[in-house]
Short mmCIF file of C-alpha atoms in Angstrom, two decimals:
data_model
loop_
_atom_site.label_atom_id
_atom_site.label_comp_id
_atom_site.label_asym_id
_atom_site.label_seq_id
_atom_site.Cartn_x
_atom_site.Cartn_y
_atom_site.Cartn_z
CA ARG A 1 -9.99 -18.56 38.51
CA ARG A 2 -8.67 -21.79 39.95
CA GLU A 3 -10.41 -24.89 38.60
CA ASP A 4 -10.34 -28.23 36.68
CA LEU A 5 -10.51 -28.07 32.81
CA TRP A 6 -12.50 -31.08 31.68
CA VAL A 7 -11.94 -32.44 28.21
CA ARG A 8 -13.30 -35.47 26.07
CA GLU A 9 -13.50 -36.14 22.31
CA GLY A 10 -11.49 -33.02 21.51
CA LYS A 11 -14.26 -30.75 22.90
CA ILE A 12 -14.24 -28.83 26.51
CA LEU A 13 -16.72 -30.37 28.47
CA ASN A 14 -19.48 -28.86 30.99
CA PRO A 15 -18.36 -31.42 33.86
CA GLU A 16 -22.16 -31.10 35.79
CA LYS A 17 -23.46 -32.65 32.66
CA LEU A 18 -21.09 -35.54 32.94
CA PHE A 19 -21.63 -35.70 36.56
CA PHE A 20 -25.11 -35.56 37.02
CA ASP A 21 -26.27 -37.23 33.92
CA GLU A 22 -23.77 -39.86 33.28
CA LYS A 23 -22.40 -40.28 36.71
CA GLY A 24 -19.05 -40.30 35.24
CA SER A 25 -15.50 -39.38 36.19
CA ALA A 26 -12.06 -38.48 34.81
CA ASP A 27 -10.32 -41.34 33.01
CA VAL A 28 -7.09 -39.41 32.91
CA GLN A 29 -6.46 -36.58 35.76
CA LEU A 30 -3.07 -34.41 34.80
CA ASP A 31 -1.76 -32.06 37.85
CA CYS A 32 -0.94 -29.02 35.68
CA LYS A 33 1.08 -27.76 38.80
CA GLY A 34 -0.73 -24.26 38.99
CA SER A 35 -0.07 -23.35 35.33
CA ILE A 36 -2.21 -20.64 33.52
CA ILE A 37 -4.38 -22.32 31.11
CA ALA A 38 -5.08 -20.63 27.88
CA PRO A 39 -6.78 -20.50 24.77
CA GLY A 40 -4.49 -21.51 21.90
CA PHE A 41 -3.02 -18.64 20.06
CA ILE A 42 -4.29 -17.86 16.42
CA ASP A 43 -2.07 -16.29 14.11
CA VAL A 44 -3.87 -14.39 11.09
CA GLN A 45 -0.72 -12.74 9.70
CA ILE A 46 2.27 -15.19 9.20
CA ASN A 47 4.18 -14.72 6.05
CA GLY A 48 6.61 -18.04 6.98
CA GLY A 49 9.06 -18.96 9.19
CA PHE A 50 12.38 -21.53 9.73
CA GLY A 51 13.44 -21.00 6.43
CA VAL A 52 9.82 -21.36 4.59
CA ASP A 53 8.39 -18.37 2.43
CA PHE A 54 4.64 -18.84 1.85
CA SER A 55 5.29 -16.27 -1.00
CA LEU A 56 7.30 -18.45 -2.90
CA ALA A 57 6.09 -21.17 -5.27
CA THR A 58 8.38 -24.01 -4.76
CA ASP A 59 7.92 -27.94 -5.53
CA ASP A 60 7.99 -28.67 -1.59
CA PHE A 61 5.25 -25.73 -0.72
CA LYS A 62 3.16 -28.49 1.24
CA SER A 63 6.31 -29.83 3.22
CA GLY A 64 7.32 -25.97 4.06
CA ILE A 65 3.74 -25.41 5.45
CA ASP A 66 3.78 -28.54 7.37
CA LEU A 67 7.20 -27.17 8.85
CA VAL A 68 6.01 -24.26 9.87
CA SER A 69 3.04 -25.20 11.42
CA GLN A 70 4.98 -27.84 13.74
CA LYS A 71 7.38 -25.16 14.63
CA ILE A 72 4.90 -22.65 15.65
CA LEU A 73 3.47 -24.99 18.15
CA SER A 74 6.16 -24.21 20.64
CA HIS A 75 5.10 -20.72 20.62
CA GLY A 76 1.47 -21.35 21.40
CA VAL A 77 -0.19 -20.98 18.06
CA THR A 78 -2.78 -23.73 17.11
CA SER A 79 -4.01 -21.99 14.23
CA PHE A 80 -3.04 -19.58 11.43
CA CYS A 81 -3.61 -18.26 8.42
CA PRO A 82 -0.41 -18.46 5.73
CA THR A 83 0.15 -15.10 4.39
CA LEU A 84 1.47 -14.21 1.10
CA VAL A 85 2.55 -10.84 0.26
CA THR A 86 2.14 -8.98 -3.05
CA SER A 87 3.27 -11.18 -5.62
CA PRO A 88 2.73 -12.05 -9.66
CA PRO A 89 -0.61 -13.88 -10.44
CA SER A 90 1.92 -16.99 -11.39
CA VAL A 91 2.68 -17.27 -7.68
CA TYR A 92 -0.97 -17.38 -6.50
CA HIS A 93 -2.02 -19.87 -9.17
CA GLN A 94 0.64 -22.32 -7.76
CA VAL A 95 0.49 -21.82 -4.10
CA LEU A 96 -3.28 -21.08 -3.49
CA PRO A 97 -4.27 -24.71 -4.65
CA GLN A 98 -1.89 -26.14 -2.05
CA ILE A 99 -3.21 -24.20 1.00
CA ASN A 100 -5.80 -26.63 2.38
CA VAL A 101 -8.16 -25.57 5.33
CA ARG A 102 -7.47 -28.40 7.67
CA ASN A 103 -7.67 -29.05 11.54
CA GLY A 104 -4.25 -28.62 13.86
CA GLY A 105 -2.76 -31.91 15.57
CA ALA A 106 0.55 -33.52 16.42
CA HIS A 107 1.33 -32.65 12.91
CA GLY A 108 1.20 -28.80 13.72
CA ALA A 109 -1.14 -26.08 13.76
CA GLY A 110 -4.37 -25.96 12.24
CA ILE A 111 -5.13 -23.65 9.03
CA LEU A 112 -8.55 -22.92 9.86
CA ALA A 113 -9.77 -20.72 7.89
CA GLY A 114 -7.78 -20.35 5.00
CA ALA A 115 -4.71 -18.15 3.65
CA HIS A 116 -4.34 -13.85 3.97
CA LEU A 117 -3.89 -12.32 0.72
CA GLU A 118 -1.86 -9.17 1.43
CA GLY A 119 -1.98 -7.26 -1.92
CA PRO A 120 -1.30 -6.85 -4.68
CA PHE A 121 -4.46 -4.39 -4.52
CA ILE A 122 -2.43 -1.75 -2.43
CA SER A 123 -1.04 1.64 -2.61
CA LYS A 124 2.46 2.03 -3.99
CA GLU A 125 3.20 5.05 -1.82
CA LYS A 126 2.70 2.98 0.85
CA LYS A 127 4.12 -0.27 -0.25
CA GLY A 128 6.31 -0.99 2.31
CA ALA A 129 8.32 -4.39 1.51
CA HIS A 130 6.24 -5.33 -1.27
CA PRO A 131 7.42 -5.25 -4.64
CA GLU A 132 6.20 -2.35 -6.92
CA HIS A 133 6.50 -3.97 -10.48
CA CYS A 134 3.66 -6.83 -8.77
CA ILE A 135 1.18 -4.17 -7.62
CA ARG A 136 -1.95 -3.87 -9.41
CA THR A 137 -5.25 -1.79 -9.66
CA PHE A 138 -8.71 -2.96 -10.39
CA GLU A 139 -9.79 -2.13 -14.34
CA ALA A 140 -12.80 -2.54 -16.07
CA GLY A 141 -14.00 -5.83 -14.80
CA ALA A 142 -12.76 -4.80 -11.05
CA PHE A 143 -14.00 -7.99 -9.03
CA GLN A 144 -13.11 -10.37 -11.85
CA ASP A 145 -9.47 -8.71 -11.83
CA LEU A 146 -9.39 -9.91 -8.49
CA LEU A 147 -10.17 -13.62 -9.39
CA ALA A 148 -7.70 -13.96 -12.73
CA THR A 149 -4.95 -12.63 -10.55
CA TYR A 150 -5.65 -14.93 -7.67
CA GLY A 151 -6.95 -17.81 -9.52
CA SER A 152 -9.43 -19.10 -6.75
CA LEU A 153 -10.66 -17.80 -4.12
CA ASP A 154 -11.58 -21.48 -2.48
CA CYS A 155 -9.21 -21.35 0.45
CA VAL A 156 -8.80 -17.77 0.94
CA ARG A 157 -10.24 -16.09 4.12
CA ILE A 158 -8.50 -12.64 4.55
CA VAL A 159 -7.50 -10.25 1.71
CA THR A 160 -5.65 -6.96 2.63
CA LEU A 161 -6.13 -4.04 0.07
CA ALA A 162 -6.36 -0.37 -0.26
CA PRO A 163 -9.59 1.18 -0.08
CA GLU A 164 -8.86 4.24 -2.26
CA ILE A 165 -8.16 2.42 -5.23
CA LYS A 166 -11.17 3.07 -7.36
CA ARG A 167 -13.69 0.48 -7.80
CA SER A 168 -12.63 -1.42 -4.22
CA SER A 169 -15.81 -0.81 -3.02
CA GLU A 170 -17.71 -3.08 -4.96
CA VAL A 171 -14.42 -5.64 -4.65
CA ILE A 172 -15.19 -5.28 -0.85
CA ARG A 173 -18.79 -5.99 -1.24
CA GLU A 174 -18.23 -8.99 -3.72
CA LEU A 175 -15.58 -10.60 -1.09
CA THR A 176 -17.69 -9.80 1.95
CA LYS A 177 -20.60 -11.76 0.20
CA ARG A 178 -18.46 -14.47 0.03
CA GLY A 179 -17.42 -14.60 3.82
CA ILE A 180 -13.87 -13.23 3.02
CA CYS A 181 -12.62 -10.77 5.55
CA VAL A 182 -11.51 -7.64 4.07
CA SER A 183 -8.64 -5.74 5.80
CA LEU A 184 -7.62 -2.16 4.74
CA GLY A 185 -3.53 -1.72 4.66
CA HIS A 186 -0.79 -0.61 2.70
CA SER A 187 -2.75 2.43 1.76
CA VAL A 188 -2.96 6.17 1.79
CA ALA A 189 -6.87 6.44 2.56
CA ASN A 190 -8.51 9.29 4.66
CA LEU A 191 -10.54 8.81 7.28
CA SER A 192 -13.89 9.08 5.19
CA GLN A 193 -12.49 6.40 2.41
CA ALA A 194 -11.85 4.14 5.20
CA GLU A 195 -15.29 4.72 6.75
CA GLU A 196 -16.66 4.03 3.45
CA ALA A 197 -14.83 0.69 3.22
CA VAL A 198 -16.13 -0.78 6.64
CA GLN A 199 -19.88 0.29 5.50
CA HIS A 200 -19.24 -2.15 2.54
CA GLY A 201 -17.91 -4.79 4.80
CA ALA A 202 -14.23 -4.46 5.53
CA THR A 203 -13.49 -5.65 9.50
CA PHE A 204 -9.89 -5.29 9.63
CA ILE A 205 -7.03 -3.26 9.66
CA THR A 206 -3.66 -4.64 8.79
CA HIS A 207 -0.67 -3.89 11.00
CA LEU A 208 -2.24 -0.46 12.64
CA PHE A 209 0.33 2.39 12.11
CA ASN A 210 2.40 0.56 9.58
CA ALA A 211 2.06 1.17 6.16
CA MET A 212 -0.58 3.69 5.96
CA LEU A 213 -0.87 7.58 6.74
CA PRO A 214 0.23 8.65 10.01
CA PHE A 215 -2.33 9.92 12.39
CA HIS A 216 -3.08 13.58 11.75
CA HIS A 217 -5.54 15.54 13.93
CA ARG A 218 -7.49 16.82 11.21
CA ASP A 219 -7.39 13.69 9.06
CA PRO A 220 -6.62 10.53 11.19
CA GLY A 221 -6.60 8.48 8.28
CA ILE A 222 -7.28 4.50 8.84
CA VAL A 223 -6.17 4.90 12.28
CA GLY A 224 -9.50 7.02 13.13
CA LEU A 225 -11.41 3.95 12.49
CA LEU A 226 -10.60 3.03 16.23
CA THR A 227 -12.72 5.94 17.43
CA SER A 228 -15.09 6.31 14.38
CA ASP A 229 -18.77 7.08 15.10
CA LYS A 230 -19.98 5.89 11.28
CA ILE A 231 -18.99 2.16 12.08
CA PRO A 232 -22.39 0.54 11.31
CA ALA A 233 -24.50 -0.74 14.45
CA GLY A 234 -23.15 -4.31 15.60
CA ARG A 235 -20.38 -4.27 13.53
CA ARG A 236 -16.72 -4.53 15.13
CA VAL A 237 -13.36 -2.86 13.31
CA PHE A 238 -10.48 -4.97 14.12
CA TYR A 239 -7.05 -4.36 13.89
CA GLY A 240 -3.48 -6.03 13.65
CA MET A 241 -0.32 -4.85 15.50
CA ILE A 242 3.01 -6.29 15.44
CA SER A 243 3.53 -6.05 18.96
CA ASP A 244 7.51 -6.81 18.93
CA GLY A 245 9.06 -3.91 20.10
CA ILE A 246 10.21 -2.73 16.31
CA HIS A 247 7.36 -2.04 14.46
CA THR A 248 5.36 0.19 16.87
CA ASN A 249 6.34 2.25 19.86
CA PRO A 250 5.05 1.20 23.15
CA ALA A 251 3.13 4.57 23.71
CA ALA A 252 1.46 3.99 20.09
CA LEU A 253 0.62 0.41 21.14
CA ARG A 254 -0.79 2.03 24.38
CA ILE A 255 -2.87 4.84 22.65
CA ALA A 256 -4.58 1.85 20.34
CA HIS A 257 -5.08 -0.28 23.00
CA ARG A 258 -7.07 2.45 25.33
CA ALA A 259 -9.09 3.62 22.47
CA HIS A 260 -10.24 0.43 21.36
CA PRO A 261 -9.36 -2.70 23.72
CA SER A 262 -11.67 -4.94 22.25
CA GLY A 263 -10.49 -4.58 18.40
CA LEU A 264 -6.88 -5.35 19.17
CA VAL A 265 -5.33 -8.69 17.43
CA LEU A 266 -1.52 -9.57 17.76
CA VAL A 267 -0.32 -10.68 14.60
CA THR A 268 3.35 -11.69 14.29
CA ASP A 269 3.78 -10.81 10.38
CA ALA A 270 6.65 -13.28 10.57
CA ILE A 271 8.64 -13.90 7.66
CA ALA A 272 10.94 -16.85 6.72
CA GLY A 273 13.92 -15.70 8.80
CA MET A 274 11.71 -16.12 12.19
CA GLY A 275 13.61 -18.68 14.13
CA LEU A 276 16.68 -18.63 11.91
CA ALA A 277 19.84 -16.43 12.31
CA PRO A 278 20.63 -13.05 11.22
CA GLY A 279 21.52 -12.94 7.84
CA ARG A 280 19.83 -12.88 4.13
CA HIS A 281 16.58 -14.12 3.82
CA THR A 282 13.40 -13.86 1.52
CA LEU A 283 10.03 -12.34 1.64
CA GLY A 284 8.39 -13.20 -1.47
CA GLN A 285 10.07 -11.49 -4.39
CA GLN A 286 12.47 -9.49 -2.32
CA VAL A 287 15.76 -9.97 -0.17
CA VAL A 288 15.65 -9.32 3.34
CA GLU A 289 18.11 -8.43 6.07
CA ILE A 290 18.04 -9.57 9.42
CA ASP A 291 19.78 -7.56 12.01
CA GLY A 292 18.61 -8.38 15.73
CA LEU A 293 15.07 -8.17 16.09
CA ASN A 294 15.21 -5.55 12.84
CA THR A 295 14.14 -6.95 9.28
CA TYR A 296 14.98 -4.71 6.38
CA ILE A 297 15.06 -4.99 2.67
CA ALA A 298 18.39 -5.53 1.54
CA GLY A 299 20.09 -2.45 1.31
CA THR A 300 17.31 0.13 2.75
CA LYS A 301 15.79 0.63 6.04
CA THR A 302 12.21 -0.22 4.92
CA LEU A 303 10.83 -2.82 7.61
CA SER A 304 9.68 -6.03 6.24
CA GLY A 305 8.02 -7.95 8.29
CA SER A 306 8.98 -9.44 11.87
CA VAL A 307 11.16 -12.37 13.07
CA ALA A 308 8.95 -12.24 16.42
CA THR A 309 7.08 -14.98 17.59
CA MET A 310 3.61 -15.11 18.84
CA ASP A 311 4.35 -15.85 22.87
CA ALA A 312 7.07 -12.70 22.67
CA CYS A 313 4.43 -10.68 21.10
CA VAL A 314 2.05 -11.62 24.11
CA ARG A 315 4.44 -11.00 26.89
CA HIS A 316 5.47 -7.34 24.83
CA PHE A 317 1.92 -6.27 24.91
CA LEU A 318 1.51 -7.13 28.35
CA GLU A 319 4.60 -5.46 29.67
CA ALA A 320 3.82 -2.30 27.41
CA THR A 321 0.40 -1.58 27.96
CA GLY A 322 0.24 -2.48 31.62
CA CYS A 323 -2.83 -4.53 30.71
CA SER A 324 -4.23 -7.85 32.61
CA VAL A 325 -2.46 -11.19 31.83
CA GLU A 326 -6.33 -12.21 30.69
CA THR A 327 -6.34 -9.11 28.15
CA ALA A 328 -2.96 -10.01 26.57
CA LEU A 329 -4.01 -13.62 26.02
CA GLU A 330 -7.27 -12.73 24.52
CA ALA A 331 -5.50 -10.34 21.87
CA ALA A 332 -3.91 -13.46 20.77
CA SER A 333 -7.02 -15.79 20.95
CA LEU A 334 -10.67 -14.21 21.37
CA HIS A 335 -10.02 -11.31 19.35
CA PRO A 336 -8.81 -13.43 16.13
CA ALA A 337 -11.05 -15.88 16.68
CA GLN A 338 -14.12 -13.21 16.70
CA LEU A 339 -12.43 -11.63 13.37
CA LEU A 340 -12.52 -14.90 11.59
CA GLY A 341 -16.19 -15.35 13.09
CA ILE A 342 -15.11 -18.86 14.68
CA GLU A 343 -15.19 -17.74 18.46
CA HIS A 344 -18.19 -20.40 18.66
CA LYS A 345 -15.44 -23.22 18.51
CA LYS A 346 -11.91 -21.38 18.82
CA GLY A 347 -10.25 -18.63 21.13
CA THR A 348 -12.00 -19.50 24.34
CA LEU A 349 -12.39 -22.05 26.76
CA ASP A 350 -16.32 -22.20 26.94
CA TYR A 351 -17.91 -25.38 27.20
CA ASP A 352 -18.45 -26.98 23.62
CA SER A 353 -15.31 -25.10 22.24
CA ASP A 354 -12.46 -27.28 20.51
CA ALA A 355 -9.88 -28.31 23.19
CA ASP A 356 -7.12 -26.16 21.71
CA PHE A 357 -5.30 -24.41 24.81
CA LEU A 358 -1.73 -24.02 26.34
CA MET A 359 -0.26 -24.26 29.76
CA LEU A 360 1.91 -20.68 30.62
CA ASN A 361 3.87 -20.40 33.25
CA ASP A 362 3.37 -17.06 35.49
CA SER A 363 5.96 -14.79 33.02
CA LEU A 364 3.67 -16.37 29.87
CA TYR A 365 6.14 -18.75 28.76
CA VAL A 366 4.45 -21.79 26.88
CA GLN A 367 4.98 -24.73 28.84
CA ALA A 368 2.72 -27.31 26.76
CA THR A 369 0.29 -26.82 23.48
CA TYR A 370 -2.92 -29.15 23.26
CA ILE A 371 -5.09 -29.49 20.00
CA ALA A 372 -8.27 -31.04 20.47
CA GLY A 373 -7.48 -32.36 23.67
CA GLU A 374 -4.07 -33.84 22.65
CA GLU A 375 -0.61 -33.02 23.89
CA VAL A 376 1.35 -31.78 20.90
CA TRP A 377 4.27 -30.00 22.20
CA ARG A 378 5.72 -29.91 25.73
CA GLN A 379 8.77 -27.90 27.12
CA ASP A 380 10.93 -31.10 28.10
CA ALA A 381 12.18 -29.69 30.99
CA LEU A 382 9.01 -29.47 33.11
CA GLY A 383 9.40 -32.80 34.79
CA MET A 384 5.32 -33.02 34.69
#
């Protein structure tokens, strides 16, 4: 709809109250020249970018996170969950204390909810680009094993694990109790194991179709959760999709979207090589090669993350599914906010929500990015 967007003190304002209660008007007016205004994008799975790898414990880790959070503003990302792939415990112990939840601003996108830990409690058969020697199972202590591996859960928001691992149910329950989102992925789970995990509190699927059993009509595996009738009442299962034109065939993207549109969350799964020239880069403990839009573990044809940006994923999703512009934008804003339980302040343009928004042209290229009502990035050639 065509209308004005009112912002004050970092929040989206209900103009009626301003007019009728305060008899006020706008101090500053900006002509958006017919741009689309949309909520800022939220990336819940990003392993790094621009030469920075979140799964490497370096002395300047904090400046690396700052660089990525600054650079993704131009792609419309206003909040993100730094993601670590399967790593040795020493890496988690060094890196996690350096990830602090913080608001976004001119310095870069916000780390709203904390980190996404993808592994190491995953299936060796579906390890994808994760190093096999670091993969672990739950031993006698189960949840204590997980705590010992990570060191701390203070700044953790999502944990990806394989639900078929013995004792995973109690771990899922414990994580959920602490407000941590459990995601199913890198797994050979059948549908009933996946349903049981959801009944214990799991709410997300890590990059649907990738690193899991392919859909089979007699046992659809984790993919079957999209149409399962055993999801607890009032619970929605969300699923991530890497809409880069490489990881998922457009037909598979359409099947998932038509089966369960309200659960689709676009993720980049971007690696350190995003934004850099083709060649050799890292993903945690592995060396990866970038060839065009393909990223492989060096010397293999195993896909390892992507180099796609979030705005490119939104455009590809729109084109592949033929969905409405609103639907494409919600998959990168509203749905990830709902997954993280922060939709009351992020992912919408509702009154009283945070004024994190984008100006886009009709082809969904980002023209300007705003966080808390302040312009943090602008396409120079706009002439606004």
